[in-house]
Amino acid sequence: MIRVPPYARRISPAAALLLFCACGRTRPPLQTFNTVPDFSLTAETGAEFRFSRELAGKVWVADFIFTNCAGPCPRMSRQMSQIQSAVKGMSGVRLVSFTVDPARDTPEALAVYARRNGADPALWSFLTGPMSELHNLARNVFLLGSVTGELDHSTRFVLVDRQGRIRRYYDTTEAGVTEDIVADIGLLSKEPS
């Protein structure tokens, strides 16, 4: 029988922890990119959705989708649904999906899409409005480039803090993206208001 010295038993858990941490992904700290100004659009309920009323003081995740998308939008909405499930018990967290096809994505169409994706209206809103306003938000505020519908919209998620500052962009094709977002929501929730 091989005897393990007592000091070796004390080191093993620490070494295991270091090994575990070393094998994990290293993530850069959250940054600040831009500040979201007040905006007013129409929610899937048909009601006015104003940033200053609905999102101020909350941590939120944004994406740009359209309901007739056969490409990345269904995957992105499934990912948002996973995030919704993970943050359900957290206060002060919201999810917001902006359409890039307001001509077809009426509040009624967005409501059907929201139900189909299991959206909880208390957590996840779907917004439409004038194309010029949506284009301005995507390009000049969220810094995602232009949005022209089917062929040109970003597949990134955007994390916004309680002060309305954009803090991180996420590539929705990367493995573990929903877990990363939930972890970062937790970090932002601990920051002072």
Tab-separated table of C-alpha atoms in Angstrom:
chain	number	residue	atom	x	y	z
A	1	MET	CA	0.000	0.000	0.000
A	2	ILE	CA	1.346	3.432	-0.937
A	3	ARG	CA	1.144	6.048	1.769
A	4	VAL	CA	0.225	9.578	0.681
A	5	PRO	CA	1.864	12.234	2.848
A	6	PRO	CA	-0.648	14.558	4.625
A	7	TYR	CA	0.593	17.675	2.762
A	8	ALA	CA	-0.136	15.984	-0.584
A	9	ARG	CA	-3.760	15.460	0.418
A	10	ARG	CA	-4.110	19.178	1.214
A	11	ILE	CA	-2.594	20.249	-2.087
A	12	SER	CA	-4.681	17.962	-4.263
A	13	PRO	CA	-7.986	19.882	-3.985
A	14	ALA	CA	-6.183	23.173	-4.658
A	15	ALA	CA	-4.338	21.671	-7.611
A	16	ALA	CA	-7.589	20.261	-8.929
A	17	LEU	CA	-9.215	23.680	-8.659
A	18	LEU	CA	-6.340	25.342	-10.514
A	19	LEU	CA	-6.470	22.692	-13.205
A	20	PHE	CA	-10.228	23.154	-13.523
A	21	CYS	CA	-9.870	26.931	-13.828
A	22	ALA	CA	-6.996	26.638	-16.287
A	23	CYS	CA	-9.084	24.436	-18.561
A	24	GLY	CA	-12.028	26.849	-18.565
A	25	ARG	CA	-12.438	29.548	-21.169
A	26	THR	CA	-10.888	32.875	-20.377
A	27	ARG	CA	-13.329	35.700	-20.939
A	28	PRO	CA	-12.425	39.350	-21.252
A	29	PRO	CA	-13.926	41.802	-18.773
A	30	LEU	CA	-17.132	43.588	-19.707
A	31	GLN	CA	-16.555	46.810	-21.630
A	32	THR	CA	-18.690	49.847	-22.437
A	33	PHE	CA	-19.413	50.458	-26.127
A	34	ASN	CA	-22.332	52.864	-26.519
A	35	THR	CA	-25.332	54.188	-24.603
A	36	VAL	CA	-28.871	53.451	-25.731
A	37	PRO	CA	-30.954	56.650	-25.921
A	38	ASP	CA	-34.638	56.777	-25.144
A	39	PHE	CA	-36.731	55.296	-27.954
A	40	SER	CA	-40.372	54.510	-28.520
A	41	LEU	CA	-41.586	51.545	-30.570
A	42	THR	CA	-44.624	49.256	-30.583
A	43	ALA	CA	-44.666	45.988	-28.630
A	44	GLU	CA	-46.283	42.740	-29.716
A	45	THR	CA	-49.225	43.712	-27.494
A	46	GLY	CA	-49.860	46.783	-29.647
A	47	ALA	CA	-48.890	49.074	-26.761
A	48	GLU	CA	-46.213	51.729	-26.886
A	49	PHE	CA	-42.864	50.448	-25.614
A	50	ARG	CA	-40.665	53.257	-24.333
A	51	PHE	CA	-37.087	52.544	-23.259
A	52	SER	CA	-37.227	54.999	-20.355
A	53	ARG	CA	-40.330	53.301	-18.952
A	54	GLU	CA	-39.704	49.627	-19.727
A	55	LEU	CA	-35.931	49.123	-19.619
A	56	ALA	CA	-34.325	51.873	-17.540
A	57	GLY	CA	-32.677	50.373	-14.474
A	58	LYS	CA	-32.779	46.848	-15.925
A	59	VAL	CA	-30.163	44.545	-17.427
A	60	TRP	CA	-31.329	43.409	-20.850
A	61	VAL	CA	-30.378	41.403	-23.906
A	62	ALA	CA	-31.308	42.568	-27.410
A	63	ASP	CA	-31.392	40.880	-30.788
A	64	PHE	CA	-32.701	41.667	-34.267
A	65	ILE	CA	-34.886	39.043	-35.964
A	66	PHE	CA	-37.881	38.690	-38.261
A	67	THR	CA	-40.741	36.244	-38.022
A	68	ASN	CA	-40.479	34.830	-41.570
A	69	CYS	CA	-36.763	34.120	-41.283
A	70	ALA	CA	-35.723	30.640	-42.380
A	71	GLY	CA	-32.076	31.277	-41.490
A	72	PRO	CA	-30.608	32.094	-38.078
A	73	CYS	CA	-33.676	33.674	-36.430
A	74	PRO	CA	-35.289	30.437	-35.188
A	75	ARG	CA	-31.988	29.428	-33.551
A	76	MET	CA	-31.567	32.894	-32.052
A	77	SER	CA	-35.094	32.796	-30.649
A	78	ARG	CA	-34.468	29.341	-29.154
A	79	GLN	CA	-31.348	30.769	-27.517
A	80	MET	CA	-33.328	33.720	-26.162
A	81	SER	CA	-35.867	31.234	-24.807
A	82	GLN	CA	-33.045	29.390	-23.018
A	83	ILE	CA	-31.835	32.678	-21.542
A	84	GLN	CA	-35.406	33.474	-20.475
A	85	SER	CA	-35.618	30.144	-18.629
A	86	ALA	CA	-32.305	30.774	-16.885
A	87	VAL	CA	-33.163	34.312	-15.703
A	88	LYS	CA	-36.816	33.732	-14.777
A	89	GLY	CA	-36.136	34.074	-11.053
A	90	MET	CA	-33.920	37.152	-11.379
A	91	SER	CA	-35.462	40.580	-10.925
A	92	GLY	CA	-34.588	43.484	-13.177
A	93	VAL	CA	-33.769	41.444	-16.308
A	94	ARG	CA	-35.465	41.749	-19.714
A	95	LEU	CA	-35.089	40.358	-23.230
A	96	VAL	CA	-35.955	42.438	-26.286
A	97	SER	CA	-36.255	41.266	-29.897
A	98	PHE	CA	-36.437	43.990	-32.543
A	99	THR	CA	-37.866	43.104	-35.954
A	100	VAL	CA	-35.977	43.971	-39.124
A	101	ASP	CA	-39.127	43.468	-41.208
A	102	PRO	CA	-41.741	45.879	-39.847
A	103	ALA	CA	-43.833	45.697	-43.029
A	104	ARG	CA	-44.725	42.063	-42.289
A	105	ASP	CA	-43.995	41.920	-38.561
A	106	THR	CA	-47.065	43.687	-37.236
A	107	PRO	CA	-47.771	43.540	-33.494
A	108	GLU	CA	-50.150	40.654	-34.218
A	109	ALA	CA	-47.499	38.696	-36.156
A	110	LEU	CA	-44.976	39.345	-33.387
A	111	ALA	CA	-47.486	38.154	-30.763
A	112	VAL	CA	-47.949	34.861	-32.626
A	113	TYR	CA	-44.162	34.480	-32.938
A	114	ALA	CA	-43.709	35.277	-29.240
A	115	ARG	CA	-46.245	32.620	-28.220
A	116	ARG	CA	-44.669	30.089	-30.580
A	117	ASN	CA	-41.314	30.697	-28.865
A	118	GLY	CA	-42.705	30.505	-25.331
A	119	ALA	CA	-42.003	34.153	-24.564
A	120	ASP	CA	-43.102	35.351	-21.142
A	121	PRO	CA	-44.402	38.897	-21.797
A	122	ALA	CA	-43.140	39.997	-18.381
A	123	LEU	CA	-39.581	39.146	-19.479
A	124	TRP	CA	-39.370	39.121	-23.273
A	125	SER	CA	-40.761	41.795	-25.601
A	126	PHE	CA	-40.928	41.895	-29.399
A	127	LEU	CA	-40.787	45.352	-30.961
A	128	THR	CA	-41.718	46.873	-34.283
A	129	GLY	CA	-41.912	50.395	-35.628
A	130	PRO	CA	-40.838	52.558	-38.541
A	131	MET	CA	-38.022	50.992	-40.574
A	132	SER	CA	-36.022	54.222	-40.267
A	133	GLU	CA	-36.105	53.982	-36.455
A	134	LEU	CA	-35.191	50.281	-36.431
A	135	HIS	CA	-32.376	50.942	-38.907
A	136	ASN	CA	-31.073	53.804	-36.743
A	137	LEU	CA	-31.136	51.641	-33.614
A	138	ALA	CA	-29.354	48.724	-35.299
A	139	ARG	CA	-26.725	50.787	-37.083
A	140	ASN	CA	-26.064	53.852	-34.938
A	141	VAL	CA	-27.027	52.742	-31.432
A	142	PHE	CA	-26.361	48.997	-31.249
A	143	LEU	CA	-23.538	49.332	-33.813
A	144	LEU	CA	-24.670	46.254	-35.736
A	145	GLY	CA	-24.650	47.674	-39.259
A	146	SER	CA	-27.750	48.200	-41.334
A	147	VAL	CA	-30.859	46.074	-41.237
A	148	THR	CA	-32.641	45.551	-44.517
A	149	GLY	CA	-34.610	42.406	-43.841
A	150	GLU	CA	-34.051	38.905	-45.083
A	151	LEU	CA	-30.483	39.109	-46.298
A	152	ASP	CA	-28.927	41.606	-43.944
A	153	HIS	CA	-29.316	41.489	-40.201
A	154	SER	CA	-26.923	40.812	-37.391
A	155	THR	CA	-26.866	37.461	-35.660
A	156	ARG	CA	-25.314	38.894	-32.517
A	157	PHE	CA	-26.910	39.375	-29.121
A	158	VAL	CA	-26.244	42.619	-27.274
A	159	LEU	CA	-26.026	42.933	-23.482
A	160	VAL	CA	-27.104	46.268	-21.989
A	161	ASP	CA	-26.595	47.308	-18.361
A	162	ARG	CA	-28.919	49.170	-15.985
A	163	GLN	CA	-27.602	52.539	-17.146
A	164	GLY	CA	-28.440	51.700	-20.767
A	165	ARG	CA	-24.804	51.089	-21.740
A	166	ILE	CA	-23.948	48.347	-24.209
A	167	ARG	CA	-21.481	46.085	-22.416
A	168	ARG	CA	-20.888	43.055	-24.642
A	169	TYR	CA	-21.687	41.525	-28.024
A	170	TYR	CA	-22.147	37.772	-28.470
A	171	ASP	CA	-21.766	35.651	-31.573
A	172	THR	CA	-24.836	33.413	-31.479
A	173	THR	CA	-23.046	30.675	-33.434
A	174	GLU	CA	-20.493	30.078	-30.661
A	175	ALA	CA	-20.920	27.146	-28.306
A	176	GLY	CA	-21.890	28.151	-24.788
A	177	VAL	CA	-23.191	31.577	-25.777
A	178	THR	CA	-26.353	31.350	-23.663
A	179	GLU	CA	-24.372	30.317	-20.591
A	180	ASP	CA	-21.957	33.212	-21.167
A	181	ILE	CA	-24.838	35.674	-21.410
A	182	VAL	CA	-26.492	34.386	-18.240
A	183	ALA	CA	-23.164	34.614	-16.389
A	184	ASP	CA	-22.657	38.187	-17.594
A	185	ILE	CA	-26.217	39.119	-16.614
A	186	GLY	CA	-25.314	37.893	-13.138
A	187	LEU	CA	-22.203	40.093	-13.116
A	188	LEU	CA	-24.135	43.173	-14.245
A	189	SER	CA	-26.872	42.506	-11.706
A	190	LYS	CA	-24.255	42.846	-8.970
A	191	GLU	CA	-22.958	46.198	-10.241
A	192	PRO	CA	-24.255	49.264	-8.404
A	193	SER	CA	-27.130	51.058	-10.124
